[in-house]
mmCIF file of C-alpha atoms in Angstrom:
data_model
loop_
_atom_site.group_PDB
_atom_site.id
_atom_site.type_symbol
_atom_site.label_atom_id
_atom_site.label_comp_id
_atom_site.label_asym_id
_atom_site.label_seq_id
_atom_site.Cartn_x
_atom_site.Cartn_y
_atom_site.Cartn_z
ATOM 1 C CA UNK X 1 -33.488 46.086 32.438
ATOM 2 C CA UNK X 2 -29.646 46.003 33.549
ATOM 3 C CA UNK X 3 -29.078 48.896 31.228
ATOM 4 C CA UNK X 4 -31.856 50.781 32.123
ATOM 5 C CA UNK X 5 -30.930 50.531 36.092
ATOM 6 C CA UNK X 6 -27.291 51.485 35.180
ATOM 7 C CA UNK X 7 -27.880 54.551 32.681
ATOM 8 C CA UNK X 8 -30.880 55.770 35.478
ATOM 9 C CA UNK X 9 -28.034 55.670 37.883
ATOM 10 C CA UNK X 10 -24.882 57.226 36.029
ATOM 11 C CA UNK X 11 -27.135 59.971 34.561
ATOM 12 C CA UNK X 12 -28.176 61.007 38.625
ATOM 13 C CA UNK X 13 -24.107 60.755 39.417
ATOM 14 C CA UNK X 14 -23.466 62.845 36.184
ATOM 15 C CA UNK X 15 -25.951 65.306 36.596
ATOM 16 C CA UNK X 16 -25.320 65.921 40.569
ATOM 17 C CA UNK X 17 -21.444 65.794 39.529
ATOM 18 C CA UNK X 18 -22.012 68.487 37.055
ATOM 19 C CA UNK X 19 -24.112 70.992 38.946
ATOM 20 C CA UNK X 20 -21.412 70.542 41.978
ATOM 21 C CA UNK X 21 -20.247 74.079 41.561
ATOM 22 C CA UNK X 22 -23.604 75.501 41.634
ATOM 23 C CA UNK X 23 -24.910 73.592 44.858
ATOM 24 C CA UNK X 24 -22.255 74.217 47.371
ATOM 25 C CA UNK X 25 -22.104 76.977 50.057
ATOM 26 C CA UNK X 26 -21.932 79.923 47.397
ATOM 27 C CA UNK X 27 -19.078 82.078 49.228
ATOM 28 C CA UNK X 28 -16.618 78.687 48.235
ATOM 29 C CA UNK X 29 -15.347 78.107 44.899
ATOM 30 C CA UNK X 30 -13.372 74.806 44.452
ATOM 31 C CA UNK X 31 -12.927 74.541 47.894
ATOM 32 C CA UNK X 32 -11.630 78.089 47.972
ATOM 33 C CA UNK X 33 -13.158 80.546 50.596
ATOM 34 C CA UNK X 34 -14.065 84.152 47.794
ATOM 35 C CA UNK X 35 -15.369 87.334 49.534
ATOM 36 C CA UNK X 36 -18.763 87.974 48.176
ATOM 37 C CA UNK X 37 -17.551 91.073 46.647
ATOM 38 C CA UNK X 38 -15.551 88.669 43.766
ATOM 39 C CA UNK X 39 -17.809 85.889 43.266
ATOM 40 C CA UNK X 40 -19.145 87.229 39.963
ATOM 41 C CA UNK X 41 -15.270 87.744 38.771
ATOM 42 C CA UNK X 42 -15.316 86.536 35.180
ATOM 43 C CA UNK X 43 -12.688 84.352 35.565
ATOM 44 C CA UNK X 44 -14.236 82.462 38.400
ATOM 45 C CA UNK X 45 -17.853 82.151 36.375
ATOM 46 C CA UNK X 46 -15.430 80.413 33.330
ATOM 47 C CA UNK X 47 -13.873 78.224 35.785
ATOM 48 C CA UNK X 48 -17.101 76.898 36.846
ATOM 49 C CA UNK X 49 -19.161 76.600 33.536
ATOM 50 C CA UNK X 50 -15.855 74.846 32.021
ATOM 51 C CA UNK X 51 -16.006 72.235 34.743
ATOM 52 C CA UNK X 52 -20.008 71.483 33.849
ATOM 53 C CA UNK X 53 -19.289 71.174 30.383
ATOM 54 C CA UNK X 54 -16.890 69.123 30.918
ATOM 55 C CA UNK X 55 -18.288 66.749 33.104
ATOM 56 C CA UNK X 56 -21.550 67.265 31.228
ATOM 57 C CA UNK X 57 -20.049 66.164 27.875
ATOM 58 C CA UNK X 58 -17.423 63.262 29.165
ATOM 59 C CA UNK X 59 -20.527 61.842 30.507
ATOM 60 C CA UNK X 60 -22.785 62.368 27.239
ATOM 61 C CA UNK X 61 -19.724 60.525 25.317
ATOM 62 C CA UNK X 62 -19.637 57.576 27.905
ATOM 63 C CA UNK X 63 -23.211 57.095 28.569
ATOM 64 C CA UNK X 64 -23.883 57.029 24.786
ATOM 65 C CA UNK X 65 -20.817 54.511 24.110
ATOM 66 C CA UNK X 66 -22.157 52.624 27.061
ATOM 67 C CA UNK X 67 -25.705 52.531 25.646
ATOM 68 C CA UNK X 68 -24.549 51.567 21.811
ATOM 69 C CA UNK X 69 -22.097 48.815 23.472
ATOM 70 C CA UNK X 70 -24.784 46.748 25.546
ATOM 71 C CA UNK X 71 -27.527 47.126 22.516
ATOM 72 C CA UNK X 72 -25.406 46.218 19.643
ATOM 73 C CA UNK X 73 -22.857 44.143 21.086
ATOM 74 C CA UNK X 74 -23.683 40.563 22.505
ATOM 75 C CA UNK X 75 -22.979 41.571 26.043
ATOM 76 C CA UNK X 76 -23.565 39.492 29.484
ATOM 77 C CA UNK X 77 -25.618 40.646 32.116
ATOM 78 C CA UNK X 78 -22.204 40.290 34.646
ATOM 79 C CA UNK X 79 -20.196 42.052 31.412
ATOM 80 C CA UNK X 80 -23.150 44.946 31.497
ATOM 81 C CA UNK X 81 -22.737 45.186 35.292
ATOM 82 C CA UNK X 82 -19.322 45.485 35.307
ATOM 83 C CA UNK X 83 -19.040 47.809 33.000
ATOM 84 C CA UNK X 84 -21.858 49.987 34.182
ATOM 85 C CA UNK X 85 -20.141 50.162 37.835
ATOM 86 C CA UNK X 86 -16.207 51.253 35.706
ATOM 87 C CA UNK X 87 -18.767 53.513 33.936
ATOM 88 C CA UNK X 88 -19.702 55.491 37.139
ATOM 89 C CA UNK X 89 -16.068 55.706 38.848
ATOM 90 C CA UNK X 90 -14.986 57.037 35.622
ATOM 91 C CA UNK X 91 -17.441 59.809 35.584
ATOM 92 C CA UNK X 92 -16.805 60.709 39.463
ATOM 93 C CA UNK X 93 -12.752 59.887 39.630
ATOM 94 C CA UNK X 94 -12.650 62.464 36.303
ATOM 95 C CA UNK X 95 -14.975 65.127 38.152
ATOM 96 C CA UNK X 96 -12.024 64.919 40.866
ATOM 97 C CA UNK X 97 -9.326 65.347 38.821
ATOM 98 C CA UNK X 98 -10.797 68.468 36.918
ATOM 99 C CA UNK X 99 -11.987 69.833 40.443
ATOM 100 C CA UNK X 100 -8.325 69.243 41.572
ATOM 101 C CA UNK X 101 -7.196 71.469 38.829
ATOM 102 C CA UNK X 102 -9.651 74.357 39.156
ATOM 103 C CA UNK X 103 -8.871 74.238 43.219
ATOM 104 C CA UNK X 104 -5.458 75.283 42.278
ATOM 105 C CA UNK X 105 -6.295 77.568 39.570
ATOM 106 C CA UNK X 106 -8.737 79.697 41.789
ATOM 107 C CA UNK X 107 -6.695 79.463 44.661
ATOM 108 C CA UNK X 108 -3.635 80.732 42.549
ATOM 109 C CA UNK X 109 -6.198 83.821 41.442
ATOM 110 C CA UNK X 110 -7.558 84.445 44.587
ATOM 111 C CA UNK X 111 -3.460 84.416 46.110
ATOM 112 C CA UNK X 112 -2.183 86.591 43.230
ATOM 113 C CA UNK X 113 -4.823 89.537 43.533
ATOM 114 C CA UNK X 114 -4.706 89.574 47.407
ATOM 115 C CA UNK X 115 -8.334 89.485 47.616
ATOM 116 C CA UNK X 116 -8.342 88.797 51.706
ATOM 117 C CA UNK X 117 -5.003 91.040 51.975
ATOM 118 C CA UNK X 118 -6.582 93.961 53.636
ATOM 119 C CA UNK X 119 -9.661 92.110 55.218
ATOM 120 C CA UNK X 120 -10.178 91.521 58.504
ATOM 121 C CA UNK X 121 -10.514 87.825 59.922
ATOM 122 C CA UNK X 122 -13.092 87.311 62.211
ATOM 123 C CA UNK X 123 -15.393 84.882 63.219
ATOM 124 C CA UNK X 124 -18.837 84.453 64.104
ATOM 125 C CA UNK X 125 -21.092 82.765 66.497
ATOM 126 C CA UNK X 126 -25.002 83.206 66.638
ATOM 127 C CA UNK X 127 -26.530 82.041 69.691
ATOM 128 C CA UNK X 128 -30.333 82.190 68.565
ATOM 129 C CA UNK X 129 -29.520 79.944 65.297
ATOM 130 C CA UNK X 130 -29.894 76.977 67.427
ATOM 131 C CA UNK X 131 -33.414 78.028 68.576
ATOM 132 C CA UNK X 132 -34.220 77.493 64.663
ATOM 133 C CA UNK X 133 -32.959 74.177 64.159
ATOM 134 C CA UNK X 134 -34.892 72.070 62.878
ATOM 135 C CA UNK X 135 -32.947 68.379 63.098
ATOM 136 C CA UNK X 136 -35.000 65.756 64.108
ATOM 137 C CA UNK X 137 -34.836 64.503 67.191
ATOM 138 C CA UNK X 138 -32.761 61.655 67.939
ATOM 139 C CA UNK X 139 -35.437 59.291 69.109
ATOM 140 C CA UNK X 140 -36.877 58.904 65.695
ATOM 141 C CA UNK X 141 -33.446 57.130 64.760
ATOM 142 C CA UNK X 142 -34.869 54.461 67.374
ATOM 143 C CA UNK X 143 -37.370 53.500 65.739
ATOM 144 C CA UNK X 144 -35.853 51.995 62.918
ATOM 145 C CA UNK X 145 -33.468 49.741 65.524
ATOM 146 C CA UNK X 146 -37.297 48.889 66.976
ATOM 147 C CA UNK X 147 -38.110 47.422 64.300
ATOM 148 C CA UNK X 148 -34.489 45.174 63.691
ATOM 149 C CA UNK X 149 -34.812 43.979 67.208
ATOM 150 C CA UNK X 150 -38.138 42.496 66.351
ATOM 151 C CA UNK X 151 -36.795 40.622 63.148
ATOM 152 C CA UNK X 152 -33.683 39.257 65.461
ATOM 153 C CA UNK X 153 -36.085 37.960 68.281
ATOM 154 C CA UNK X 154 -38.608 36.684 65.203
ATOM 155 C CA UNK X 155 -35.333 35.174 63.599
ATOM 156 C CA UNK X 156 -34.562 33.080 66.578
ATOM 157 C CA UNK X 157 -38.306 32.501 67.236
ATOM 158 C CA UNK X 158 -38.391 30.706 64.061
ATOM 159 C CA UNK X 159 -35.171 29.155 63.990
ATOM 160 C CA UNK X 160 -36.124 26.013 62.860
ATOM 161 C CA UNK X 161 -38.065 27.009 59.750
ATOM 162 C CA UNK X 162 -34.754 28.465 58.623
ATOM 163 C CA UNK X 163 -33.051 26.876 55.808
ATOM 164 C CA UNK X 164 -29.667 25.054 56.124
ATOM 165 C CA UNK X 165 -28.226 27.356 53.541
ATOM 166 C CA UNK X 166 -28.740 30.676 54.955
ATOM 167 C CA UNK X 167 -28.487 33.271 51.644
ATOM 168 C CA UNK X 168 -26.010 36.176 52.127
ATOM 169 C CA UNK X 169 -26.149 37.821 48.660
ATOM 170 C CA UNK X 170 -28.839 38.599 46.383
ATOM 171 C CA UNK X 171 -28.346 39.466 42.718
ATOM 172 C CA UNK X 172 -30.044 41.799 40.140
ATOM 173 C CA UNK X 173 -32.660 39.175 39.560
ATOM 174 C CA UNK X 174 -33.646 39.292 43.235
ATOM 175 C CA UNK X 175 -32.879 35.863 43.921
ATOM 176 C CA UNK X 176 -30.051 34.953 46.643
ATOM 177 C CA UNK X 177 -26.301 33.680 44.591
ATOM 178 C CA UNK X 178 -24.518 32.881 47.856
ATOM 179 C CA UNK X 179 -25.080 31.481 50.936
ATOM 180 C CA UNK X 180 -23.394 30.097 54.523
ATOM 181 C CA UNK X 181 -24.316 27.307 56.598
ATOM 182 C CA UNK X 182 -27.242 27.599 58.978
ATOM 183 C CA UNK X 183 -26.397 28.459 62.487
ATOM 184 C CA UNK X 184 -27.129 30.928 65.061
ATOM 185 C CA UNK X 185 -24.906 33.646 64.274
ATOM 186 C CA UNK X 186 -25.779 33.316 60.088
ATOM 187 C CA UNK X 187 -29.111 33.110 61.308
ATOM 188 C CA UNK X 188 -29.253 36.722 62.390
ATOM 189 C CA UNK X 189 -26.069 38.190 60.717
ATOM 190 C CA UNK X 190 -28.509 40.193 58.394
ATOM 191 C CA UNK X 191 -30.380 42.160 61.018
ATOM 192 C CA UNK X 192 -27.590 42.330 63.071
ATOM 193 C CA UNK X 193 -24.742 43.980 60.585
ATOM 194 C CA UNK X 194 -28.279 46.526 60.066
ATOM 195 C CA UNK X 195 -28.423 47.075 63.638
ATOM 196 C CA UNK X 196 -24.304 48.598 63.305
ATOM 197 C CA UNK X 197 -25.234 50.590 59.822
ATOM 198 C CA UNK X 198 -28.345 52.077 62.496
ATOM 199 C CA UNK X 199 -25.768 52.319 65.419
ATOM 200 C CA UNK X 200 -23.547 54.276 62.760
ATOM 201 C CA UNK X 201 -26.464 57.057 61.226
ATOM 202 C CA UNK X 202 -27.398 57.396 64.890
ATOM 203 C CA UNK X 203 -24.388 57.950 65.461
ATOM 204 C CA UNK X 204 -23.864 60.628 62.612
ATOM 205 C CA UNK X 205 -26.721 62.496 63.577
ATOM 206 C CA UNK X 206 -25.779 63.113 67.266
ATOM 207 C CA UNK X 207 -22.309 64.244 65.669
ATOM 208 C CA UNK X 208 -23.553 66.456 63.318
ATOM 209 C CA UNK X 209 -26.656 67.761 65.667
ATOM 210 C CA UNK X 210 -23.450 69.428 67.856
ATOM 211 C CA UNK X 211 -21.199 70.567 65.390
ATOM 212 C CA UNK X 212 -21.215 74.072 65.218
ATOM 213 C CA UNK X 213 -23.293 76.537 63.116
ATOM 214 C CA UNK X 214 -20.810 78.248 60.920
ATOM 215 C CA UNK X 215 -22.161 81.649 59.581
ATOM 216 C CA UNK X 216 -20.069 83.894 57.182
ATOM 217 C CA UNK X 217 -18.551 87.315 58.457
ATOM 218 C CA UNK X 218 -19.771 88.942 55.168
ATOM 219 C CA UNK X 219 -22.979 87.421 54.374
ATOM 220 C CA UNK X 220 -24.569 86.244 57.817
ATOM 221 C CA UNK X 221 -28.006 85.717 56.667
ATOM 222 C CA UNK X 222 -26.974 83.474 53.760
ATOM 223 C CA UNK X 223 -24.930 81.690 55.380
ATOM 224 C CA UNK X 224 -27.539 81.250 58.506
ATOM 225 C CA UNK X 225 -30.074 79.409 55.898
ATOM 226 C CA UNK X 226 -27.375 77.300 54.336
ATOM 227 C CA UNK X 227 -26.427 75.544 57.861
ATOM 228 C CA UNK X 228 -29.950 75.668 59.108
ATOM 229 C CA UNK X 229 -30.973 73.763 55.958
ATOM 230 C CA UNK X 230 -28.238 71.453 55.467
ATOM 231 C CA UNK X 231 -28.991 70.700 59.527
ATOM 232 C CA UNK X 232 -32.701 70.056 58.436
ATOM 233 C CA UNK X 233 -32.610 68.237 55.792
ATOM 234 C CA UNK X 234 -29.726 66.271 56.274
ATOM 235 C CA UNK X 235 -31.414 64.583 59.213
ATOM 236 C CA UNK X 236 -34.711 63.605 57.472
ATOM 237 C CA UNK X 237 -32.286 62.134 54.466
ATOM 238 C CA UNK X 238 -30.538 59.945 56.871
ATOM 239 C CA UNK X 239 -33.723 58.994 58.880
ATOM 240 C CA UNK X 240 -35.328 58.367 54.918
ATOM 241 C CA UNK X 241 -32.116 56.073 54.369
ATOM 242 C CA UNK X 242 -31.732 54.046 57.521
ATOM 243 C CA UNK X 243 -35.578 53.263 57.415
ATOM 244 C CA UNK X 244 -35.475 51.962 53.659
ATOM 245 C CA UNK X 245 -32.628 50.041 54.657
ATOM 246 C CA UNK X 246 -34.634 48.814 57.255
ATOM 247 C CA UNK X 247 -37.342 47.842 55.114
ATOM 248 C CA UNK X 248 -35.443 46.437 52.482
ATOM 249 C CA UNK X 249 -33.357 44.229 54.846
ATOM 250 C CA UNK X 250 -36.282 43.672 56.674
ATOM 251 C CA UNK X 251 -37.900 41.600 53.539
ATOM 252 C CA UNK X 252 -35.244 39.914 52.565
ATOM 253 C CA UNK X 253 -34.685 38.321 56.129
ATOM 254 C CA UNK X 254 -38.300 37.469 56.533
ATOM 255 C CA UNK X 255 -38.139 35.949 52.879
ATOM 256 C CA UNK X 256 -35.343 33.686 54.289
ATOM 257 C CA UNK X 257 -37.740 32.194 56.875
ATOM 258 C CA UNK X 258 -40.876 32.310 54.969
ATOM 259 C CA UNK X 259 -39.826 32.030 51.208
ATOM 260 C CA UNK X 260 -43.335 32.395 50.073
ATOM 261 C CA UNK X 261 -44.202 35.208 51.380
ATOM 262 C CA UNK X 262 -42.702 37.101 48.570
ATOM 263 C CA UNK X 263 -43.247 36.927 45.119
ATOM 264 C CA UNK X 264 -39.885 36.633 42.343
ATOM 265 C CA UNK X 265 -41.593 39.821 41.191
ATOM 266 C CA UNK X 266 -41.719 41.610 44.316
ATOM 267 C CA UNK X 267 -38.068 40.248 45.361
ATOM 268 C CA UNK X 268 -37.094 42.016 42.134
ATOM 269 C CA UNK X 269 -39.010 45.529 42.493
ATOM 270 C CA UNK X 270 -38.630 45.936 46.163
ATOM 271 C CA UNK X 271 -34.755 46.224 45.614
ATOM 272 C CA UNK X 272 -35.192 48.675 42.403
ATOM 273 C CA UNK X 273 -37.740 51.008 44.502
ATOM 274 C CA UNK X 274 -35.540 51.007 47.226
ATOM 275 C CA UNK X 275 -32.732 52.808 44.686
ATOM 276 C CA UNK X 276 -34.981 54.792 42.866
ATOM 277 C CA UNK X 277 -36.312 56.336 46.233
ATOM 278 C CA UNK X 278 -32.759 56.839 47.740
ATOM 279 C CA UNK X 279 -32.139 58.707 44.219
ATOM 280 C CA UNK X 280 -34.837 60.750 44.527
ATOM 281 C CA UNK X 281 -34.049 61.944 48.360
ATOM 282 C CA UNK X 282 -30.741 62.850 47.735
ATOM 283 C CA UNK X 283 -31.603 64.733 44.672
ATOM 284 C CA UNK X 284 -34.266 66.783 46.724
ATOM 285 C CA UNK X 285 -31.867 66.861 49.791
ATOM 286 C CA UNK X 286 -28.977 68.585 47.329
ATOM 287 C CA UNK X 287 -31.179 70.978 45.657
ATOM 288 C CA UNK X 288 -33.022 72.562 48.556
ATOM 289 C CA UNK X 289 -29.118 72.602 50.355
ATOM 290 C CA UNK X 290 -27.700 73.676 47.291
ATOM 291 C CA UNK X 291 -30.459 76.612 46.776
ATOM 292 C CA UNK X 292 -30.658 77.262 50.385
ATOM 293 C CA UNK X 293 -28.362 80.156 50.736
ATOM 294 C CA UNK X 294 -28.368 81.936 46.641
ATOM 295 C CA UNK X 295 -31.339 83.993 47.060
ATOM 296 C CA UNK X 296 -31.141 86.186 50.550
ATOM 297 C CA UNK X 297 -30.899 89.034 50.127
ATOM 298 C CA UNK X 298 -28.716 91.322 52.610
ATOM 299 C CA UNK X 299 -25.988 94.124 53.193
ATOM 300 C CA UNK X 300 -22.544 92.355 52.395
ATOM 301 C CA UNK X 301 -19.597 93.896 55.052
ATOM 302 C CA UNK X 302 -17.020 94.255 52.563
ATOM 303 C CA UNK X 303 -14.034 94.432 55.321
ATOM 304 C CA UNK X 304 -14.377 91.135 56.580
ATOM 305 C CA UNK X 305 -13.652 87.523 56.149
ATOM 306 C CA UNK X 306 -13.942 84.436 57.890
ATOM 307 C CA UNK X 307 -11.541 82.152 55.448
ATOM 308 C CA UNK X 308 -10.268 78.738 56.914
ATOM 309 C CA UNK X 309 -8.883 77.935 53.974
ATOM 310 C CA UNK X 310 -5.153 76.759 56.153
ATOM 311 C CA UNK X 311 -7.622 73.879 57.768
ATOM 312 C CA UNK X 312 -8.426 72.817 54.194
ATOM 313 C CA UNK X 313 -6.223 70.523 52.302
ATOM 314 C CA UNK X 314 -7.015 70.276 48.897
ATOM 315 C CA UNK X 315 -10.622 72.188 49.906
ATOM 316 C CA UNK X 316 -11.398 67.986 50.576
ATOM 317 C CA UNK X 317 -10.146 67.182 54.006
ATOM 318 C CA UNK X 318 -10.781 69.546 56.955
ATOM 319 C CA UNK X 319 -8.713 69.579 60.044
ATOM 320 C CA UNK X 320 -9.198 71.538 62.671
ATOM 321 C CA UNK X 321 -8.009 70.826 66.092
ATOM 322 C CA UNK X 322 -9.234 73.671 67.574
ATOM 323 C CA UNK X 323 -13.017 73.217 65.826
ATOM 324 C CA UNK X 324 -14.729 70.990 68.487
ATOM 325 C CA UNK X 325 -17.192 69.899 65.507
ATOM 326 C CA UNK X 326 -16.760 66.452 64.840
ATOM 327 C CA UNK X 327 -18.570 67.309 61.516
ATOM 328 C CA UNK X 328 -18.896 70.370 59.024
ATOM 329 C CA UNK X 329 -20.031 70.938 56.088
ATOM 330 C CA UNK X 330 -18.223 69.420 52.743
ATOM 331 C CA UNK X 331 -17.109 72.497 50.478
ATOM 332 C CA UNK X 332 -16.829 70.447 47.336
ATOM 333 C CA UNK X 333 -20.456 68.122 47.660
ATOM 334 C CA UNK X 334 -23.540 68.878 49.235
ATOM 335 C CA UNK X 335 -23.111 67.449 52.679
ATOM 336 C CA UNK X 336 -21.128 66.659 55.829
ATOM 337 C CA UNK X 337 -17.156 65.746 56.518
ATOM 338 C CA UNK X 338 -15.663 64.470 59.212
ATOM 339 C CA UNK X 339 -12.992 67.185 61.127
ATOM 340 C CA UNK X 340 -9.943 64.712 60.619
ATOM 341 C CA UNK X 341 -8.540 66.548 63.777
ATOM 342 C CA UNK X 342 -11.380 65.125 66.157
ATOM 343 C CA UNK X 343 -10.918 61.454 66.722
ATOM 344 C CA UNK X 344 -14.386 60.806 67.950
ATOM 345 C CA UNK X 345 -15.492 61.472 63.987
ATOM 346 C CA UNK X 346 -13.090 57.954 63.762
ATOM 347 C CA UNK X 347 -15.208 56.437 66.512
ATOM 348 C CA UNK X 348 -18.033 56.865 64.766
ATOM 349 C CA UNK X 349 -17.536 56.140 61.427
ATOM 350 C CA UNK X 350 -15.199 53.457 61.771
ATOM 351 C CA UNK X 351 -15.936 51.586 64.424
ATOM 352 C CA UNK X 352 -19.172 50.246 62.860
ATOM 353 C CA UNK X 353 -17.888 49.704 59.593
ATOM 354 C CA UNK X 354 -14.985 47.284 61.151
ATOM 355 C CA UNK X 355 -17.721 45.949 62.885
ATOM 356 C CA UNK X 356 -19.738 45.005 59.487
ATOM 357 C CA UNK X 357 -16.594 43.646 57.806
ATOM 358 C CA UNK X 358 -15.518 41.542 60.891
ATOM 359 C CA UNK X 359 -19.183 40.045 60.770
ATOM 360 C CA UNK X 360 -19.152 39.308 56.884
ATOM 361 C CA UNK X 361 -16.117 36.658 57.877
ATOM 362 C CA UNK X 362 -17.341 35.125 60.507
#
């Protein structure tokens, strides 16, 4: 079963790791802004079908070594974990290095043949794109912080029942493997570090709901359906996320107090549905991003560009003090980044995560 969780979830990281350079915003190569007028250059198709194969066929040659290893050799479950986890950094950490290389190469090209030398830069803004958003509100993110408020007041409301080894870690089996005396704090630590991760993709969503809309000089329309897309369904995959999380958390506090209430079985499925359903979302939420903006059709102005490519280091990291974003959209990934020139981005992400780690030593 160990296997069969870890192969499930390298093949997902291969595959989205492969198709990369077919699911981002289509005017970016690499991180490299192209005008739409050299996108089908022949050296920039090579550079992106010999990253897939590639990726494609490092990952073939480690998931089959993997596979061979755990059923002919006499492995431990920890050993099978372990290596399963090495297994999956490889496959990403390599997919870096190669897109490292190919960022240089196309931005090399793309310097050499002066392909924005006689373009004008411009930029544009579309008022009427935010009457088509379509983010949820952000009072739906309440509803899953609702629901933790009820297990922390049922936690204390039952504070006796508790045990006086409160569990803080559950393994593959579904069974707890560590725990922390019983007291007030431990008693609710669960809920409570849930209630920060909620704070957080609350938190994410209000930053992300006033970022810009960035639409392309060349291709407007295009790029219009990308951001109104990515805006979409970005929001329903982190409402989808913080509510599993809820759930999932949810059951295993209310297992600590009542530790009938769930069967072994259960305690074991519940975890694997809860990965096999955040899989599935973010394989949906890439593909209708990533296919969002590759079929409008539209009158490309051939004298303009809108490249930011100077607020781009390594096409990774964006900053941008003038951009009053806090987040835009990742051009290597399907996604957001944080503008590292807007310190509220910091706020947001950080804060809560210090938050988490400061509660895991108390």
């Amino acid at each position: 079963m160990t296997l069969t969780i870890f192969l499930f979830m390298s093949l997902i990281i291969a595959g989205i790791q492969t198709a990369i350079p077919f699911l981002v915003n289509r005017s970016v190569i690499f991180g490299v802004t192209i005008p739409e007028k050299h996108l089908q250059n022949e050296t920039l198709i090579a550079f992106k079908k010999n990253y897939c194969k590639l990726v494609g066929l490092l990952s073939i040659i480690l998931l089959a070594a993997y596979t061979l290893w755990v059923l002919f050799q006499t492995a431990t479950e920890e050993q099978i974990v372990i290596v399963g986890i090495l297994l999956e950094f490889v496959i990403i950490l390599f997919s870096f290095a190669l897109y490292f290389y190919y960022h240089g190469k196309t931005l090399k090209l793309k310097t050499d043949n002066q392909w924005t030398g006689n373009l004008k830069q411009i930029r544009v803004a579309d008022l009427s794109a935010r009457s088509r958003d379509e983010m949820l509100p952000w009072q739906v993110f309440l509803l899953p912080m609702i629901i933790t408020i009820g297990v922390i007041g049922y936690t204390l409301l039952q504070y006796d029942l508790l045990p006086q080894q409160i569990p803080t870690h559950w393994g593959p089996s579904g069974q707890p493997d560590a725990f922390t005396e019983k007291t007030l704090l431990s008693a609710i630590l669960m809920p409570l570090t849930l209630f920060v991760m909620q704070l957080m993709f609350l938190g994410i969503h209000l930053g992300t709901k006033k970022s810009g809309i960035k639409l392309s000089g060349e291709s407007t329309e295009a790029s219009r359906q990308r951001q109104l897309a990515l805006r979409k369904y970005s929001s329903w995959l982190m409402f989808f996320v913080s509510f599993l999380i809820t759930v999932l958390l949810s059951f295993f506090q209310l297992q600590i107090i009542h530790p009938d209430i769930i069967s072994a079985t259960a305690m074991f499925a519940i975890p694997l549905g809860f990965l096999f359903l955040i899989l599935v979302g973010t394989i949906v939420f890439a593909v209708r991003v990533g296919r969002s903006d590759k079929f409008a059709i539209e009158t490309i102005e051939e004298k303009l560009t809108d490249s930011d490519d100077s607020h781009w280091k390594g096409g990774l990291f964006y900053f941008n003090k003038n951009d009053p974003s806090i987040f835009v959209e990742k051009r290597f990934g399907v996604g957001w980044t944080i503008n590292l020139a807007n310190p509220i981005g910091y706020l947001i992400i950080f804060v809560p995560l210090i938050a988490i780690l400061l509660f895991s030593f108390l």
